PDB file of C-alpha atoms in Angstrom:
ATOM      1  CA  ILE A   1     -78.758 -18.615  76.960  1.00  0.00           C
ATOM      2  CA  CYS A   2     -76.999 -15.265  76.748  1.00  0.00           C
ATOM      3  CA  GLU A   3     -77.465 -12.611  79.135  1.00  0.00           C
ATOM      4  CA  GLY A   4     -80.481 -10.630  78.060  1.00  0.00           C
ATOM      5  CA  ASP A   5     -81.860 -13.573  76.013  1.00  0.00           C
ATOM      6  CA  TYR A   6     -84.765 -15.671  76.827  1.00  0.00           C
ATOM      7  CA  TYR A   7     -85.540 -19.497  76.735  1.00  0.00           C
ATOM      8  CA  ASP A   8     -89.036 -20.901  75.891  1.00  0.00           C
ATOM      9  CA  PHE A   9     -89.544 -23.747  78.366  1.00  0.00           C
ATOM     10  CA  ASN A  10     -92.854 -25.265  77.207  1.00  0.00           C
ATOM     11  CA  GLY A  11     -94.342 -21.837  76.797  1.00  0.00           C
ATOM     12  CA  ARG A  12     -92.552 -20.114  79.684  1.00  0.00           C
ATOM     13  CA  TYR A  13     -90.061 -17.498  78.627  1.00  0.00           C
ATOM     14  CA  LEU A  14     -87.275 -17.792  81.186  1.00  0.00           C
ATOM     15  CA  THR A  15     -84.479 -15.011  81.301  1.00  0.00           C
ATOM     16  CA  GLU A  16     -82.934 -15.669  84.948  1.00  0.00           C
ATOM     17  CA  PRO A  17     -80.624 -18.631  85.515  1.00  0.00           C
ATOM     18  CA  GLY A  18     -81.895 -21.318  87.869  1.00  0.00           C
ATOM     19  CA  GLN A  19     -83.461 -24.858  87.950  1.00  0.00           C
ATOM     20  CA  TYR A  20     -86.942 -25.159  86.390  1.00  0.00           C
ATOM     21  CA  LEU A  21     -89.308 -28.065  86.626  1.00  0.00           C
ATOM     22  CA  ASP A  22     -92.438 -28.678  84.326  1.00  0.00           C
ATOM     23  CA  THR A  23     -94.719 -31.437  84.159  1.00  0.00           C
ATOM     24  CA  LEU A  24     -96.655 -32.933  81.134  1.00  0.00           C
ATOM     25  CA  GLN A  25     -99.589 -35.199  81.508  1.00  0.00           C
ATOM     26  CA  GLN A  26    -100.050 -37.467  78.558  1.00  0.00           C
ATOM     27  CA  GLY A  27    -102.663 -39.860  79.103  1.00  0.00           C
ATOM     28  CA  GLU A  28    -101.780 -42.033  81.948  1.00  0.00           C
ATOM     29  CA  CYS A  29     -98.175 -40.991  81.991  1.00  0.00           C
ATOM     30  CA  THR A  30     -96.688 -37.835  83.590  1.00  0.00           C
ATOM     31  CA  GLU A  31     -93.587 -36.734  82.119  1.00  0.00           C
ATOM     32  CA  VAL A  32     -91.135 -34.418  84.318  1.00  0.00           C
ATOM     33  CA  TYR A  33     -88.781 -32.112  82.598  1.00  0.00           C
ATOM     34  CA  THR A  34     -85.872 -30.617  84.556  1.00  0.00           C
ATOM     35  CA  LEU A  35     -84.112 -27.512  83.064  1.00  0.00           C
ATOM     36  CA  ASP A  36     -80.675 -26.227  84.624  1.00  0.00           C
ATOM     37  CA  LEU A  37     -80.686 -22.946  82.948  1.00  0.00           C
ATOM     38  CA  ARG A  38     -77.458 -20.810  82.702  1.00  0.00           C
ATOM     39  CA  ALA A  39     -77.048 -17.477  81.439  1.00  0.00           C
ATOM     40  CA  ASN A  40     -73.491 -16.939  79.813  1.00  0.00           C
ATOM     41  CA  ARG A  41     -72.170 -13.547  79.882  1.00  0.00           C
ATOM     42  CA  ASN A  42     -72.034 -10.969  76.994  1.00  0.00           C
ATOM     43  CA  TYR A  43     -68.632  -9.180  77.132  1.00  0.00           C
ATOM     44  CA  HIS A  44     -67.976  -5.605  76.507  1.00  0.00           C
ATOM     45  CA  PHE A  45     -64.300  -4.480  76.077  1.00  0.00           C
ATOM     46  CA  THR A  46     -63.401  -0.849  75.869  1.00  0.00           C
ATOM     47  CA  GLU A  47     -59.953   0.417  74.935  1.00  0.00           C
ATOM     48  CA  HIS A  48     -58.801   3.909  74.803  1.00  0.00           C
ATOM     49  CA  VAL A  49     -56.211   4.542  72.104  1.00  0.00           C
ATOM     50  CA  PHE A  50     -54.249   7.745  71.499  1.00  0.00           C
ATOM     51  CA  ILE A  51     -52.533   8.312  67.854  1.00  0.00           C
ATOM     52  CA  CYS A  52     -50.880  11.290  66.527  1.00  0.00           C
ATOM     53  CA  ARG A  53     -52.507  13.524  63.979  1.00  0.00           C
ATOM     54  CA  GLY A  54     -51.798  12.082  60.623  1.00  0.00           C
ATOM     55  CA  ASP A  55     -51.246   8.597  61.919  1.00  0.00           C
ATOM     56  CA  THR A  56     -53.727   5.594  61.567  1.00  0.00           C
ATOM     57  CA  TYR A  57     -55.053   2.753  63.808  1.00  0.00           C
ATOM     58  CA  ASN A  58     -55.918  -0.536  62.639  1.00  0.00           C
ATOM     59  CA  PHE A  59     -59.290  -1.619  64.185  1.00  0.00           C
ATOM     60  CA  ARG A  60     -60.059  -5.017  63.299  1.00  0.00           C
ATOM     61  CA  GLY A  61     -59.010  -4.373  59.546  1.00  0.00           C
ATOM     62  CA  GLN A  62     -60.439  -1.015  59.399  1.00  0.00           C
ATOM     63  CA  MET A  63     -57.887   1.889  59.213  1.00  0.00           C
ATOM     64  CA  LEU A  64     -58.925   5.001  61.535  1.00  0.00           C
ATOM     65  CA  THR A  65     -57.758   8.358  61.321  1.00  0.00           C
ATOM     66  CA  GLU A  66     -60.370  10.455  62.955  1.00  0.00           C
ATOM     67  CA  PRO A  67     -61.298  10.598  66.668  1.00  0.00           C
ATOM     68  CA  GLY A  68     -64.497   8.901  67.748  1.00  0.00           C
ATOM     69  CA  VAL A  69     -65.883   5.728  69.458  1.00  0.00           C
ATOM     70  CA  TYR A  70     -65.960   2.600  67.108  1.00  0.00           C
ATOM     71  CA  THR A  71     -67.497  -0.720  67.910  1.00  0.00           C
ATOM     72  CA  ASP A  72     -67.580  -4.242  66.634  1.00  0.00           C
ATOM     73  CA  SER A  73     -69.672  -7.158  67.479  1.00  0.00           C
ATOM     74  CA  LEU A  74     -68.227 -10.590  67.980  1.00  0.00           C
ATOM     75  CA  ILE A  75     -69.344 -13.926  68.926  1.00  0.00           C
ATOM     76  CA  SER A  76     -67.843 -15.507  72.106  1.00  0.00           C
ATOM     77  CA  SER A  77     -66.904 -19.052  72.487  1.00  0.00           C
ATOM     78  CA  THR A  78     -70.167 -19.387  74.285  1.00  0.00           C
ATOM     79  CA  GLY A  79     -72.114 -18.092  71.267  1.00  0.00           C
ATOM     80  CA  CYS A  80     -72.865 -14.809  72.971  1.00  0.00           C
ATOM     81  CA  ASP A  81     -72.396 -11.227  71.801  1.00  0.00           C
ATOM     82  CA  SER A  82     -69.218  -9.543  72.751  1.00  0.00           C
ATOM     83  CA  ILE A  83     -68.711  -5.831  71.950  1.00  0.00           C
ATOM     84  CA  TYR A  84     -65.317  -4.529  71.302  1.00  0.00           C
ATOM     85  CA  GLU A  85     -65.005  -0.781  71.551  1.00  0.00           C
ATOM     86  CA  VAL A  86     -62.199   1.681  70.671  1.00  0.00           C
ATOM     87  CA  ILE A  87     -62.160   5.257  71.788  1.00  0.00           C
ATOM     88  CA  LEU A  88     -60.030   6.938  69.562  1.00  0.00           C
ATOM     89  CA  ASN A  89     -58.222   9.976  70.472  1.00  0.00           C
ATOM     90  CA  LEU A  90     -55.937  12.315  68.688  1.00  0.00           C
ATOM     91  CA  SER A  91     -52.844  13.531  70.325  1.00  0.00           C
ATOM     92  CA  PRO A  92     -51.789  17.011  69.232  1.00  0.00           C
ATOM     93  CA  VAL A  93     -48.775  17.675  66.934  1.00  0.00           C
ATOM     94  CA  TYR A  94     -47.339  21.031  67.928  1.00  0.00           C
ATOM     95  CA  THR A  95     -45.537  23.668  65.937  1.00  0.00           C
ATOM     96  CA  ILE A  96     -43.861  26.094  68.369  1.00  0.00           C
ATOM     97  CA  GLU A  97     -42.986  29.286  66.253  1.00  0.00           C
ATOM     98  CA  THR A  98     -40.549  31.839  67.502  1.00  0.00           C
ATOM     99  CA  GLU A  99     -39.034  34.904  65.741  1.00  0.00           C
ATOM    100  CA  ALA A 100     -35.708  36.461  67.004  1.00  0.00           C
ATOM    101  CA  THR A 101     -33.650  39.312  65.837  1.00  0.00           C
ATOM    102  CA  ILE A 102     -29.814  39.649  66.342  1.00  0.00           C
ATOM    103  CA  CYS A 103     -27.072  41.856  65.240  1.00  0.00           C
ATOM    104  CA  ASP A 104     -24.434  40.352  62.798  1.00  0.00           C
ATOM    105  CA  VAL A 105     -21.688  40.109  65.455  1.00  0.00           C
ATOM    106  CA  GLU A 106     -24.087  38.032  67.874  1.00  0.00           C
ATOM    107  CA  THR A 107     -25.120  34.287  67.875  1.00  0.00           C
ATOM    108  CA  TYR A 108     -28.456  33.075  68.868  1.00  0.00           C
ATOM    109  CA  ASN A 109     -28.800  29.751  70.848  1.00  0.00           C
ATOM    110  CA  PHE A 110     -31.597  27.578  68.980  1.00  0.00           C
ATOM    111  CA  ARG A 111     -32.025  24.394  70.961  1.00  0.00           C
ATOM    112  CA  GLY A 112     -28.300  24.092  71.382  1.00  0.00           C
ATOM    113  CA  LYS A 113     -27.264  25.198  68.050  1.00  0.00           C
ATOM    114  CA  ARG A 114     -25.361  28.564  67.777  1.00  0.00           C
ATOM    115  CA  LEU A 115     -26.604  30.539  64.681  1.00  0.00           C
ATOM    116  CA  ASN A 116     -25.524  33.640  63.122  1.00  0.00           C
ATOM    117  CA  HIS A 117     -27.172  33.751  59.750  1.00  0.00           C
ATOM    118  CA  GLU A 118     -30.498  34.851  58.722  1.00  0.00           C
ATOM    119  CA  GLY A 119     -33.083  32.188  57.898  1.00  0.00           C
ATOM    120  CA  VAL A 120     -35.804  29.575  58.791  1.00  0.00           C
ATOM    121  CA  TYR A 121     -34.618  26.804  61.142  1.00  0.00           C
ATOM    122  CA  TYR A 122     -36.435  23.821  62.541  1.00  0.00           C
ATOM    123  CA  ASP A 123     -35.965  21.432  65.189  1.00  0.00           C
ATOM    124  CA  ARG A 124     -37.944  18.249  65.938  1.00  0.00           C
ATOM    125  CA  PHE A 125     -39.023  17.099  69.414  1.00  0.00           C
ATOM    126  CA  ILE A 126     -41.344  14.194  70.774  1.00  0.00           C
ATOM    127  CA  ALA A 127     -44.352  15.924  72.564  1.00  0.00           C
ATOM    128  CA  ASP A 128     -46.605  14.096  75.123  1.00  0.00           C
ATOM    129  CA  LYS A 129     -48.109  10.886  73.851  1.00  0.00           C
ATOM    130  CA  GLY A 130     -44.966  10.443  71.628  1.00  0.00           C
ATOM    131  CA  CYS A 131     -46.078  12.622  68.755  1.00  0.00           C
ATOM    132  CA  ASP A 132     -43.315  14.340  66.284  1.00  0.00           C
ATOM    133  CA  SER A 133     -43.676  18.243  67.028  1.00  0.00           C
ATOM    134  CA  VAL A 134     -41.537  20.972  65.539  1.00  0.00           C
ATOM    135  CA  TYR A 135     -39.843  24.337  66.953  1.00  0.00           C
ATOM    136  CA  LYS A 136     -39.748  26.793  64.029  1.00  0.00           C
ATOM    137  CA  LEU A 137     -37.355  29.809  64.363  1.00  0.00           C
ATOM    138  CA  THR A 138     -37.234  32.783  62.026  1.00  0.00           C
ATOM    139  CA  LEU A 139     -34.110  34.433  62.860  1.00  0.00           C
ATOM    140  CA  HIS A 140     -33.490  38.074  61.369  1.00  0.00           C
ATOM    141  CA  VAL A 141     -29.958  39.486  61.463  1.00  0.00           C
ATOM    142  CA  ILE A 142     -29.136  43.216  61.355  1.00  0.00           C
ATOM    143  CA  PRO A 143     -26.058  44.543  60.092  1.00  0.00           C
ATOM    144  CA  THR A 144     -24.268  46.733  62.677  1.00  0.00           C
ATOM    145  CA  LEU A 145     -22.641  49.962  61.724  1.00  0.00           C
ATOM    146  CA  ARG A 146     -19.087  49.618  61.595  1.00  0.00           C
ATOM    147  CA  VAL A 147     -16.779  52.568  62.246  1.00  0.00           C
ATOM    148  CA  ASP A 148     -13.101  52.195  62.016  1.00  0.00           C
ATOM    149  CA  THR A 149     -11.041  53.125  65.078  1.00  0.00           C
ATOM    150  CA  THR A 150      -9.459  56.510  64.583  1.00  0.00           C
ATOM    151  CA  TYR A 151      -6.499  57.549  66.681  1.00  0.00           C
ATOM    152  CA  ALA A 152      -5.897  61.381  66.821  1.00  0.00           C
ATOM    153  CA  GLU A 153      -3.668  63.744  68.478  1.00  0.00           C
ATOM    154  CA  ILE A 154      -4.304  67.285  69.199  1.00  0.00           C
ATOM    155  CA  CYS A 155      -2.402  69.921  71.166  1.00  0.00           C
ATOM    156  CA  ILE A 156      -3.626  71.367  74.546  1.00  0.00           C
ATOM    157  CA  GLY A 157      -6.178  73.723  74.034  1.00  0.00           C
ATOM    158  CA  ASP A 158      -7.163  72.654  70.463  1.00  0.00           C
ATOM    159  CA  THR A 159     -10.610  71.052  69.557  1.00  0.00           C
ATOM    160  CA  ILE A 160     -11.386  67.989  67.490  1.00  0.00           C
ATOM    161  CA  HIS A 161     -14.680  67.101  66.055  1.00  0.00           C
ATOM    162  CA  PHE A 162     -15.981  63.645  65.777  1.00  0.00           C
ATOM    163  CA  GLY A 163     -19.379  63.214  64.548  1.00  0.00           C
ATOM    164  CA  PRO A 164     -21.526  65.703  65.877  1.00  0.00           C
ATOM    165  CA  TYR A 165     -19.522  66.421  68.906  1.00  0.00           C
ATOM    166  CA  SER A 166     -16.563  68.474  69.692  1.00  0.00           C
ATOM    167  CA  TYR A 167     -13.816  67.341  72.099  1.00  0.00           C
ATOM    168  CA  THR A 168     -10.878  69.061  74.132  1.00  0.00           C
ATOM    169  CA  GLN A 169      -9.859  66.465  76.338  1.00  0.00           C
ATOM    170  CA  SER A 170      -8.354  63.100  75.628  1.00  0.00           C
ATOM    171  CA  GLY A 171     -10.336  60.008  75.915  1.00  0.00           C
ATOM    172  CA  ILE A 172     -12.137  57.297  74.263  1.00  0.00           C
ATOM    173  CA  TYR A 173     -15.250  58.441  72.471  1.00  0.00           C
TER     174      TYR A 173
END
């Protein structure tokens, strides 16, 4: 029998393995029956599976995409039930978003790439459990105020006006 089943041995319902005897009286004859009862195992297999969001898992011909517990019953070579169970987990797919602002005379290092133009940039990486994930950068570039260099000479005691300031000494302003 299979674990959990019973065997009808002349009206006795046996569930435990062992050797059993029964005698039947038929007229003047006595018949002795010996039963060697064995219980075959039922099997229960459990597998934990991780897939990336958006991927599928083929469970005995059924394409799974959602997390959960899925089971299938099989009959073993001994004729007993076997349960195959899959616990399906979804591994996360990440999108890591960053925003940055630079001046137009600067560069921004984005995952090893030197950027200096405004725009949206992407770079792929493999997260835990092997899932594709994405870094997303939105880069803003601010124009810098450019002022041409002016060289001026003044005489001692004179004043020069540069922007909102007045200077009487030589120097770089």
